Coordinates of C-alpha atoms in Angstrom, one line a residue:
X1 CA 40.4 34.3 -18.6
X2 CA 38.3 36.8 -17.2
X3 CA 35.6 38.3 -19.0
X4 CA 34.3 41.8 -18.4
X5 CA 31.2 43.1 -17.0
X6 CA 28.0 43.6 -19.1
X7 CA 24.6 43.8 -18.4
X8 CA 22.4 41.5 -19.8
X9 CA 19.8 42.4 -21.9
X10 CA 18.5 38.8 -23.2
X11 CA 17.6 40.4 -26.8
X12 CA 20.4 42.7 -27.2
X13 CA 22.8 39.4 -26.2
X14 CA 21.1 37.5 -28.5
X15 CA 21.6 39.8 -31.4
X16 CA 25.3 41.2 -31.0
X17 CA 26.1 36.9 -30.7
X18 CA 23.8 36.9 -34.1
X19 CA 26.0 39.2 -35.6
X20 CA 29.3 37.9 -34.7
X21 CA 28.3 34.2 -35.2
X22 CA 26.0 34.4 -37.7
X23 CA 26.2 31.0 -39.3
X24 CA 26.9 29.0 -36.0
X25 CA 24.4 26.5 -35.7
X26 CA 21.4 24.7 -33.3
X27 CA 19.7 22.0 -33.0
X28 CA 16.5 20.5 -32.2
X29 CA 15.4 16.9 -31.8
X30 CA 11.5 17.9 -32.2
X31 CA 9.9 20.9 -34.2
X32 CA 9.3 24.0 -32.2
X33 CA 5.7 24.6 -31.8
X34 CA 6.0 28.7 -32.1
X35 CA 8.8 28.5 -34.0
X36 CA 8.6 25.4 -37.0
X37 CA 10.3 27.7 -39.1
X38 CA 13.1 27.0 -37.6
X39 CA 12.9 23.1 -38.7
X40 CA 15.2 20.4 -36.9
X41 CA 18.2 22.8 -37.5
X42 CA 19.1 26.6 -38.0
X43 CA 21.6 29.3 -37.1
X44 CA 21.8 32.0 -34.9
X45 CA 21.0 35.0 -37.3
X46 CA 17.8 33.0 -38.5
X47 CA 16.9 32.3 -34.9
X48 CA 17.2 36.1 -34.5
X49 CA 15.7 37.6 -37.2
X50 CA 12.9 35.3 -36.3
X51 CA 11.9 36.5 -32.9
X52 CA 12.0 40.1 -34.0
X53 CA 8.9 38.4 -36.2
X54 CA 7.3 37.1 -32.7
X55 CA 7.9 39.8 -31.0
X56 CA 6.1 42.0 -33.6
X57 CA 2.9 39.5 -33.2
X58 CA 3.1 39.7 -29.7
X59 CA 3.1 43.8 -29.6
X60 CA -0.1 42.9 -32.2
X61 CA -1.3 41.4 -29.3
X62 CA -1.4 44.1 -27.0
X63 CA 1.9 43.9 -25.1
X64 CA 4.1 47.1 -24.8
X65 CA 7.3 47.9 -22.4
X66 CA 6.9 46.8 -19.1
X67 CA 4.0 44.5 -19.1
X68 CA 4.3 40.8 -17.5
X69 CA 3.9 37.9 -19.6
X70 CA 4.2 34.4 -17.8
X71 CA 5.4 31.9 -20.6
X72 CA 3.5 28.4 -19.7
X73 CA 4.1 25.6 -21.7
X74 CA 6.2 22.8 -23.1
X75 CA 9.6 22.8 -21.9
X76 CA 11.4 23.4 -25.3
X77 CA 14.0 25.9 -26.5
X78 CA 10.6 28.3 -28.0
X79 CA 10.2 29.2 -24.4
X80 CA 13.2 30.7 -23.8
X81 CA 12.9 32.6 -27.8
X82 CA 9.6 33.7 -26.9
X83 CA 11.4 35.2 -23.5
X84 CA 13.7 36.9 -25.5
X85 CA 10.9 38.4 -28.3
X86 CA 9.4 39.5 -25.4
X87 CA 12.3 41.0 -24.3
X88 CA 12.7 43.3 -27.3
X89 CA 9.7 44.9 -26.6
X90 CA 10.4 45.4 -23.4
X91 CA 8.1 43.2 -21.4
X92 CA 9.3 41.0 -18.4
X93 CA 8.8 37.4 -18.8
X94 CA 7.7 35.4 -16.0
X95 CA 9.2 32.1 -16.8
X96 CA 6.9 29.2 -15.4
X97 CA 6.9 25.6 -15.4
X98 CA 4.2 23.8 -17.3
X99 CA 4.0 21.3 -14.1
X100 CA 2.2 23.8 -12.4
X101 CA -1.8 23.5 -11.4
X102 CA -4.8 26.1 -12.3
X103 CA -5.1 26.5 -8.4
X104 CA -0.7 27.2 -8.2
X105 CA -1.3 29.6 -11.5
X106 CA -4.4 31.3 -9.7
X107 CA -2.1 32.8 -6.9
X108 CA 1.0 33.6 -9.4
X109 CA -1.1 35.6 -11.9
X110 CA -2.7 37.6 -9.0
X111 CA 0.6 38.5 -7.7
X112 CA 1.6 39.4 -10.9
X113 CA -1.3 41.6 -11.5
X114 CA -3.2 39.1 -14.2
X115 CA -0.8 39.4 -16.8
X116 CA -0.5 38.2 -20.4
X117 CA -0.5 34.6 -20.6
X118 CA 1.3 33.0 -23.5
X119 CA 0.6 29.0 -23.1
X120 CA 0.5 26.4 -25.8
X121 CA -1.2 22.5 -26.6
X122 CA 0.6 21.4 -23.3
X123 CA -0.8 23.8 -20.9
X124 CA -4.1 25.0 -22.8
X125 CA -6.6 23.7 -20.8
X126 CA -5.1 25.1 -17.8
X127 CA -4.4 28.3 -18.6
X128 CA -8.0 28.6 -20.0
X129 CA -9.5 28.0 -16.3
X130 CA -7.1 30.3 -14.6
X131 CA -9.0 33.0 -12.8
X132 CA -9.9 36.7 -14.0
X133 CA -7.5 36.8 -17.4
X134 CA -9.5 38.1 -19.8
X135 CA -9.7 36.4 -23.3
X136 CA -7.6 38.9 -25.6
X137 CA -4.8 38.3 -22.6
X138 CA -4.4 34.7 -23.9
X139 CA -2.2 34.1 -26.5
X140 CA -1.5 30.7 -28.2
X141 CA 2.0 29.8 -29.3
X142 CA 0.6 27.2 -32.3
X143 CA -1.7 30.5 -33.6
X144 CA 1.9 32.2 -33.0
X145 CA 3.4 30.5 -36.0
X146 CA 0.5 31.1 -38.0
X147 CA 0.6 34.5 -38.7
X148 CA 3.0 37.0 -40.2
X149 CA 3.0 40.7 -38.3
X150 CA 1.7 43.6 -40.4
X151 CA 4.7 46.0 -39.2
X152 CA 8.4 44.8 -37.8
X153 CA 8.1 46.6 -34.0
X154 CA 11.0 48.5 -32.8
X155 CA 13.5 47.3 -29.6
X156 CA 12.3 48.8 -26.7
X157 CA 14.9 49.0 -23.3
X158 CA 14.5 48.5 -20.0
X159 CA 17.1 50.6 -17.1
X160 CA 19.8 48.5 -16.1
X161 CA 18.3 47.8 -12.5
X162 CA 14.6 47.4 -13.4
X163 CA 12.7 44.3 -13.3
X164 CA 13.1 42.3 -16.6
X165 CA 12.8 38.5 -16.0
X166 CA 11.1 36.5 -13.6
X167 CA 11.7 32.9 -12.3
X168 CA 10.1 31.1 -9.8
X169 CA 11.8 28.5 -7.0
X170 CA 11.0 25.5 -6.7
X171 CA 7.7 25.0 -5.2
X172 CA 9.8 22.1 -2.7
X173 CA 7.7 23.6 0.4
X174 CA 4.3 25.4 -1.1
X175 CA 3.6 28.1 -3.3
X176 CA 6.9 28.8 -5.6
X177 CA 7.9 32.1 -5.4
X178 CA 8.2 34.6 -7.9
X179 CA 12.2 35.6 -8.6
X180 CA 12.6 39.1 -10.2
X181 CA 16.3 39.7 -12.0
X182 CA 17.5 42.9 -13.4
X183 CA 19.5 43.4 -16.6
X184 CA 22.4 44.0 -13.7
X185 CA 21.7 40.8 -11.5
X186 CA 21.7 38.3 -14.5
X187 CA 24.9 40.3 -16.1
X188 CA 26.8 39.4 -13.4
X189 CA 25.9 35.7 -13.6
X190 CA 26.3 35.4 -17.4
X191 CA 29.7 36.7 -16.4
X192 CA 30.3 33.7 -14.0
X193 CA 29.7 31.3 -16.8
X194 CA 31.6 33.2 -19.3
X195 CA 35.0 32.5 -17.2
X196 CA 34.3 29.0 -17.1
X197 CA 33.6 28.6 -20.8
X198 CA 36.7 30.3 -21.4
X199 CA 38.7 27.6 -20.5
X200 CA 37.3 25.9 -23.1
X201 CA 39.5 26.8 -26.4
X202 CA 37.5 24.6 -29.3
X203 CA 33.9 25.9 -29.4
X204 CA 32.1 22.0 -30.2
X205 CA 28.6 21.5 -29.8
X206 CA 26.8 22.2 -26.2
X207 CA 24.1 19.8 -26.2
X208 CA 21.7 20.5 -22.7
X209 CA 18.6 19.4 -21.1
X210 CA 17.3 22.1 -18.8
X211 CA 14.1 23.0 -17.8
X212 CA 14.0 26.5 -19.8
X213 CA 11.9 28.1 -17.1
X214 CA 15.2 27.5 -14.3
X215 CA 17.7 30.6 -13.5
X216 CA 20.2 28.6 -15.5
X217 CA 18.7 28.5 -18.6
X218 CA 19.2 32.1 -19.6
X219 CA 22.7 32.7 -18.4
X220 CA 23.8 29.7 -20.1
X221 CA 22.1 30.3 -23.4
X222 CA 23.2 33.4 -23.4
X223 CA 26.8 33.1 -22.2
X224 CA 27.4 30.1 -25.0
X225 CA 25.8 32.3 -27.6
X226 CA 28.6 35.4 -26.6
X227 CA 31.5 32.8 -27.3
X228 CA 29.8 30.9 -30.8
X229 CA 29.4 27.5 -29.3
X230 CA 26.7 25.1 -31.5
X231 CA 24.0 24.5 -29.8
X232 CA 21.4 21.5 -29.2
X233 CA 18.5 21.9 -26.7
X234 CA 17.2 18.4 -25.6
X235 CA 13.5 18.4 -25.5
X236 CA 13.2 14.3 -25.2
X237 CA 15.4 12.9 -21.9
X238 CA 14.6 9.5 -22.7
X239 CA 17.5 7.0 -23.2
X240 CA 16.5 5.8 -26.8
X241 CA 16.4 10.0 -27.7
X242 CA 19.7 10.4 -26.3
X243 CA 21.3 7.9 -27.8
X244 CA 20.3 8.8 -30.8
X245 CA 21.4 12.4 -30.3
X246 CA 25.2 11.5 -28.5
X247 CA 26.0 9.2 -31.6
X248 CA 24.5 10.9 -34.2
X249 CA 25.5 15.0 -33.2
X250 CA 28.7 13.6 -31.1
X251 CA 28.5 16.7 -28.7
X252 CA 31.8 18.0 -26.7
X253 CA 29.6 19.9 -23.9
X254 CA 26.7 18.0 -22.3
X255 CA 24.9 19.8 -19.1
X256 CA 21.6 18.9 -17.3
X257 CA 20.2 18.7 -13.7
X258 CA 21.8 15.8 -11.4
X259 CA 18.9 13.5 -11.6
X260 CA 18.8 13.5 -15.3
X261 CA 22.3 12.3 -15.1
X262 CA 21.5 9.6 -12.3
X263 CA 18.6 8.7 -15.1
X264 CA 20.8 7.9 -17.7
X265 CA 23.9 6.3 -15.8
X266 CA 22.2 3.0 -16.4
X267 CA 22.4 4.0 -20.6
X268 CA 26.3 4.8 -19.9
X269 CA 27.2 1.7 -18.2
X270 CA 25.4 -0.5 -21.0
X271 CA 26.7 1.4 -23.9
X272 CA 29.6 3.8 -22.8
X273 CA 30.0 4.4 -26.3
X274 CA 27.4 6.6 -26.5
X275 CA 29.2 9.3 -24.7
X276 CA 32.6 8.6 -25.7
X277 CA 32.8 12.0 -27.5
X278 CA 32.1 14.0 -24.7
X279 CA 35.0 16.5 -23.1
X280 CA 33.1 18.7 -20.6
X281 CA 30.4 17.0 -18.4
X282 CA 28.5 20.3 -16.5
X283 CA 25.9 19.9 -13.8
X284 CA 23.5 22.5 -13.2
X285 CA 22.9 24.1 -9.7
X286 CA 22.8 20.8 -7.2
X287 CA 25.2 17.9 -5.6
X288 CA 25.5 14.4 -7.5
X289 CA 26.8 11.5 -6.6
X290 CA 30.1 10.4 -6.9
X291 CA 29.7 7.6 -8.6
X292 CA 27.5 8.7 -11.4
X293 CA 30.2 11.3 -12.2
X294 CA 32.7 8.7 -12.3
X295 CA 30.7 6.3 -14.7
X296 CA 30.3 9.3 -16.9
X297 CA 34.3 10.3 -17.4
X298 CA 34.6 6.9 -17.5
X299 CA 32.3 6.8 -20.9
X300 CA 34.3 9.2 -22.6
X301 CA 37.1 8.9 -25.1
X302 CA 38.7 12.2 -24.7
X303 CA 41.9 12.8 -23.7
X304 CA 41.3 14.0 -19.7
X305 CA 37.4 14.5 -19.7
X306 CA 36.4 16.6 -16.8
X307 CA 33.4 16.3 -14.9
X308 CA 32.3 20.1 -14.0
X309 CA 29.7 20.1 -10.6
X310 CA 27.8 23.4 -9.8
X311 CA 26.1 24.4 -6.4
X312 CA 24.0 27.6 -6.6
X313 CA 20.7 28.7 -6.4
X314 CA 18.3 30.1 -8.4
X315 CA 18.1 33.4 -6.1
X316 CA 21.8 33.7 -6.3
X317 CA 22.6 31.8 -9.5
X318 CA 25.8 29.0 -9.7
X319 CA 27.9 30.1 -6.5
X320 CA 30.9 27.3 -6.1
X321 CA 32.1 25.2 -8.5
X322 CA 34.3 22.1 -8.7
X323 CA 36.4 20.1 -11.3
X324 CA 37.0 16.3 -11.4
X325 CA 38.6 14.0 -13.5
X326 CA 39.2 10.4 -13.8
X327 CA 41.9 11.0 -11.6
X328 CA 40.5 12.6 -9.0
X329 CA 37.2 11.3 -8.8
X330 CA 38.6 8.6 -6.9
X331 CA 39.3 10.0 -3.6
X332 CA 36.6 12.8 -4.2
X333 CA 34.6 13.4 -1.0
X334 CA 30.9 14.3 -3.1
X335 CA 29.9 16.5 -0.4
X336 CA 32.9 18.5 -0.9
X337 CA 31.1 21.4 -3.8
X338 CA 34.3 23.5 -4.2
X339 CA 35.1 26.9 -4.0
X340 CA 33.6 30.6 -5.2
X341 CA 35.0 32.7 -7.8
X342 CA 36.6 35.3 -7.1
X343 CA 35.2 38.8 -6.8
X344 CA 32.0 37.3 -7.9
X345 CA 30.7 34.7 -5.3
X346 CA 31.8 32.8 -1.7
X347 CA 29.9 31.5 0.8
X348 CA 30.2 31.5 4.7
X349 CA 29.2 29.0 8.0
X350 CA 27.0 30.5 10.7
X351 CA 25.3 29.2 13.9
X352 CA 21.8 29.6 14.2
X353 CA 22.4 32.9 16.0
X354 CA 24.4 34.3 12.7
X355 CA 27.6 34.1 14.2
X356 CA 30.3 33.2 12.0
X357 CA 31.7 29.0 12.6
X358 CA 35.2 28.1 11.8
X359 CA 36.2 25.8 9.2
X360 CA 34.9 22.2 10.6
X361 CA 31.8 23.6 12.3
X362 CA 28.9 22.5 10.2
X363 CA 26.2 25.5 10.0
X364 CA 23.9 27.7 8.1
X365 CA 25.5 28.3 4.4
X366 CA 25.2 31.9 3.7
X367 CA 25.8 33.4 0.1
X368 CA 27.5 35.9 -1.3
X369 CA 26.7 36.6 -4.9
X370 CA 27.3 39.9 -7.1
X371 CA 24.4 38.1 -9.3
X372 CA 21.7 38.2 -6.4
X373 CA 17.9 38.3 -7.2
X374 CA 16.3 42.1 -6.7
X375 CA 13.6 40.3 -4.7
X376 CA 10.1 38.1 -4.4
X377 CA 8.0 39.7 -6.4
X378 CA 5.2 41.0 -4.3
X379 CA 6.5 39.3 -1.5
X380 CA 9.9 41.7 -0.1
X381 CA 9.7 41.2 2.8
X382 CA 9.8 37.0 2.5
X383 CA 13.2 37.8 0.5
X384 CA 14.5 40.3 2.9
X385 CA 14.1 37.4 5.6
X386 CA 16.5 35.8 4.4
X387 CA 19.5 38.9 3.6
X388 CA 22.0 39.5 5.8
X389 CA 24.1 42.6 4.6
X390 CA 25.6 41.6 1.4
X391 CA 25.0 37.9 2.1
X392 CA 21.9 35.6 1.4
X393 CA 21.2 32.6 4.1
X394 CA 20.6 29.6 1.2
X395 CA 18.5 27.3 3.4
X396 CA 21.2 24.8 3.2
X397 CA 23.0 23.2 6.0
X398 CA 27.0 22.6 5.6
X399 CA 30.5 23.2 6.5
X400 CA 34.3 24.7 5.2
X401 CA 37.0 22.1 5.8
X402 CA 40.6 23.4 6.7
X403 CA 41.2 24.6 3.2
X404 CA 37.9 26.8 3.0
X405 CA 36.3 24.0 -0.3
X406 CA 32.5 23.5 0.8
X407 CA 30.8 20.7 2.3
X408 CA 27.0 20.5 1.7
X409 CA 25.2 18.4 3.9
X410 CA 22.0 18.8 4.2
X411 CA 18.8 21.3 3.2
X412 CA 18.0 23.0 6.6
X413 CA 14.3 21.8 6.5
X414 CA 15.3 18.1 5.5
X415 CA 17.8 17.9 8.9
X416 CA 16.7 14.6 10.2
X417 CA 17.8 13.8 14.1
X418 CA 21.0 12.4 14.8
X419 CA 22.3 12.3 11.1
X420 CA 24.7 14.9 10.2
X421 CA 23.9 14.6 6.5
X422 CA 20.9 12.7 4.9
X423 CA 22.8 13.4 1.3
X424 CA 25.8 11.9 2.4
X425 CA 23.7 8.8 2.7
X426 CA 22.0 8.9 -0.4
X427 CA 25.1 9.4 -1.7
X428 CA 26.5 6.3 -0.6
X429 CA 23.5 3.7 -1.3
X430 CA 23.4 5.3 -5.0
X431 CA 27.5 4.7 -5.2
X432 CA 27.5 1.2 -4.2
X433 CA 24.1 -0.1 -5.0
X434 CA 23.6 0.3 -9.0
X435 CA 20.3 -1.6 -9.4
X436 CA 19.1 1.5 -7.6
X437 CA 18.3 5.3 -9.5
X438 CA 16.8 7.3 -6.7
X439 CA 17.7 7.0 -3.1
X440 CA 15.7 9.8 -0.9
X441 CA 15.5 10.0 3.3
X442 CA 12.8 11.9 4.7
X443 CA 11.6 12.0 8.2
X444 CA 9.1 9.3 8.6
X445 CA 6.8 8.5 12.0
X446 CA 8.2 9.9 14.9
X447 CA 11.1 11.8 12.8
X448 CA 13.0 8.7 11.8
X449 CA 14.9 8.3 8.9
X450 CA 12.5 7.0 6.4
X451 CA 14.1 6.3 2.9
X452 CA 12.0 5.8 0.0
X453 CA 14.0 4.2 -3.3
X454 CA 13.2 3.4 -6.7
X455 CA 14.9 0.3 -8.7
X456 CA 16.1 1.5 -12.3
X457 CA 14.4 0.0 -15.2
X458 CA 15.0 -3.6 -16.0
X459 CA 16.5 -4.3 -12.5
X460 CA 15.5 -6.3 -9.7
X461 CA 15.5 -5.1 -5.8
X462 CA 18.4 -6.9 -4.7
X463 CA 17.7 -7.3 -0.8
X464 CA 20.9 -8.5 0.4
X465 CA 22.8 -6.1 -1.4
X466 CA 20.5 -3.1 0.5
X467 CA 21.2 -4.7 4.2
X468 CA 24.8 -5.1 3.4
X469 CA 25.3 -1.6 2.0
X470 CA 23.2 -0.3 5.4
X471 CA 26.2 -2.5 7.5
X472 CA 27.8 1.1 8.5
X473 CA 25.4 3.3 8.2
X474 CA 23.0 5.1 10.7
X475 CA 19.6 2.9 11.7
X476 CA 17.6 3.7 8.6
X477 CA 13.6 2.6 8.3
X478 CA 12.5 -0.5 6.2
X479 CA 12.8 1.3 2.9
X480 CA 9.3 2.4 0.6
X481 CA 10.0 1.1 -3.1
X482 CA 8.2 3.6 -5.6
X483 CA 8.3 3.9 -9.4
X484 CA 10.7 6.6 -10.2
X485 CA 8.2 8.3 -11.8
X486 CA 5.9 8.5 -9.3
X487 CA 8.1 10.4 -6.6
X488 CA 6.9 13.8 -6.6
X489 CA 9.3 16.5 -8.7
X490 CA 9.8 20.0 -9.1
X491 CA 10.4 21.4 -13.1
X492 CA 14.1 21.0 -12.3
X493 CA 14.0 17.1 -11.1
X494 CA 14.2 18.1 -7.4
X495 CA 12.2 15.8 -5.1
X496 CA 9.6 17.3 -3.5
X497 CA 11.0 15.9 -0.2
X498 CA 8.4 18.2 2.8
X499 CA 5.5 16.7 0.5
X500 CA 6.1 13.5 0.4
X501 CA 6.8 13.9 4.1
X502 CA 3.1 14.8 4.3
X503 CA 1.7 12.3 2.2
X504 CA 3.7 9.4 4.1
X505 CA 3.1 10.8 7.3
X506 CA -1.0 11.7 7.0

């Protein structure tokens, strides 16, 4: 089904979904620190009725239409409702991830023109040593939920094309930059999302962990919301939480980045069980491994469980999508991401000179998105950089086979000599060798394929089983073993690959 146009207004979506679904339900596995009113569980006219009450504290606080507000804190669903209160008045939220150090926030809240900051326990301490934001300009979510406003402020509107929510990329190579979306740009996304739920005819419980400060967050919150799906933002990823929550809530919908899933393959092989209720498997923004998708359908007890996988990017929002199944997971090529949707997003292959590769010639992937960012903020001319007419060069490196599906091979800056795709590989060593839960090649000394692995939790490096698996494969480096915890992330679980590049290479 196709769904039609509207901008989106994160408020105003919120509330018409309030009124239609008034007593569908969400829930949360810890309390929400600006929001404990809420409890463990609540619906979504309660959830509206109490960010109109936010909001109102937060226009007490100073903040009128059209004034930034970075939101940097814990990465729980009060993020995103303190996003949309400050939508209602108006304001543009710039959503940032907690992760991020005094020295990272220093540069952001210049460029933003020292905004309001709205921080809670988690990132106190660093937002108090952030540079020139003046005292009243702090705000505290925990002192949030502490007060009732004097007056109920009125909805205040932004035009259609204006800047009204920020995002940042990943921060993979430096300084993240700031990504500014219009009522328009995100309308056209949220649009994307809504023809895929469609498919869905029996509106179960969504359950998600996202980082709430990612591109995704907002059109998928506020896509699910327009169709009355139940809702359960994860805050905890840990396997003993999700356990609790896949047996206990028995979602239909489950979503989160790719290496969350790679995380908790290990929980699905021991106790498949605890996904057995789930339908609709969704991956947010990024390739995954073929065999983690597999182990997944595999879990569930649903008649034809499908495994949804989603390439986009956060300037562009989800681009090409693909569907497998139990079925057809077993000849699935995992670089192969799909295909656009129609009259909303494709992709092309060019050389390094622009020109346009046939199918089979690997290249530059170039977007084309109706739901394209407005810009960097500050910074227009780094984002025009990278436009080409109507299409947006991705920084990804890939190919079109003969019947136009695409192939991602490789991040343009990651392209290590003579291999055609370091994910392929990774791909492979996480398929066959299962002891393993993060493969990652970077260039080591000299450029040479350096992979760095980490052994999941309460497995042993099996030696023989690494040589074995390398049999085929390009010459690879003697591997570096780290803690999976220790590799260096962005807020979305991407490795910080140019980083550790540095670090290994110093």
């Amino acid at each position: 089904m196709r769904n039609p146009y509207e901008p989106l207004n994160l408020y105003s979506n919120f509330q018409a979904s309030a009124e239609r679904f008034p007593e569908v339900p969400i829930y949360f596995d810890e309390p929400l620190a600006a929001f404990p009113e809420l409890k463990l569980e609540t619906t979504y006219k309660a959830c509206e009725q109490a960010i109109i009450q936010k909001a109102s504290l937060l226009q007490e606080c100073g903040i009128k239409k059209r004034d930034k507000i970075i939101i940097y804190k814990s990465p729980k669903f009060d993020t995103y409702l303190l996003a949309v209160a400050a939508s209602y008045l108006g304001a543009v939220p710039a959503m940032i991830s907690y992760h991020l150090p005094v020295e990272t926030m220093n540069v952001l809240a210049e460029r933003l023109e020292f905004p309001y900051i709205l921080f809670d326990q988690e990132t106190a301490e660093k937002a108090h040593h952030i540079e020139n934001i003046p005292a009243e300009k702090l705000i505290r979510a925990e002192e949030l939920a502490l007060s009732k406003p004097e007056n109920l402020a009125s909805q205040e509107t932004l035009s259609l094309d204006e800047i009204s929510y920020m995002t940042h990329t990943s921060g993979t190579t430096g300084i993240p930059k700031l990504i500014a979306h219009s009522a328009h740009s995100m309308g056209f996304r949220t649009q994307w999302q809504r023809n895929v739920l469609s498919l869905i005819t029996e509106k179960k419980l969504a359950a998600f962990h996202i980082s709430p400060v990612h591109s995704r967050f907002n059109i998928g919150i506020s896509s699910l919301m327009s169709q009355g799906f139940p809702m359960f933002p994860i805050a905890q990823p840990d396997h003993a939480n999700i356990e609790h929550i896949m047996t206990t809530y028995k979602p239909a919908i489950v979503e989160t980045h790719p290496n969350n899933f790679v995380q908790w393959v290990s929980l699905a092989r021991k106790k498949p069980e605890v996904f057995a209720s789930v339908r609709y498997y969704h991956s947010t923004f990024d390739a995954i491994n073929k065999e983690t998708m597999a182990v997944f359908l595999n879990s569930s007890k649903e008649r034809r469980p499908v495994f949804m996988q989603v390439y986009g990017q956060s300037e562009c929002g989800p681009m090409i999508l693909r569907f497998h199944t139990k079925q057809s997971i077993q000849k699935l090529d995992a670089r192969n991401m799909g295909y656009g949707m129609k009259d909303l997003t494709d992709v092309r292959i060019v050389s390094e000179k622009g020109e346009v590769v046939p199918n089979g010639t690997p290249g530059n992937i170039q977007m084309l998105s109706k739901g394209r960012a407005l810009t960097y903020y500050k910074e227009d001319a780094r984002f025009s950089e990278n436009v080409y007419g109507p299409f947006w060069d991705s920084g990804d490196y890939g190919m079109k086979n003969e019947a136009g599906a695409l192939l991602l091979l490789d991040r343009q800056v990651d392209l290590v000599e003579n291999i055609e795709s370091t994910l392929a590989i990774e791909d492979k060593l996480l398929d066959t060798l299962r002891f393993l839960d993060e493969v990652v090649i970077i260039r080591g000394k000299n450029g040479t394929p350096q992979p760095v692995i980490s052994v999941a939790s309460g497995e042993e490096m099996d030696w023989e089983a690494w040589f074995e698996a390398l049999s085929d494969l390009p010459q690879l480096n003697e591997p570096l073993v780290m803690a999976y915890e220790d590799i260096p992330r962005t807020a979305t679980m991407k490795v910080q690959r140019l980083k550790m590049e540095k670090e290994l290479n110093a």
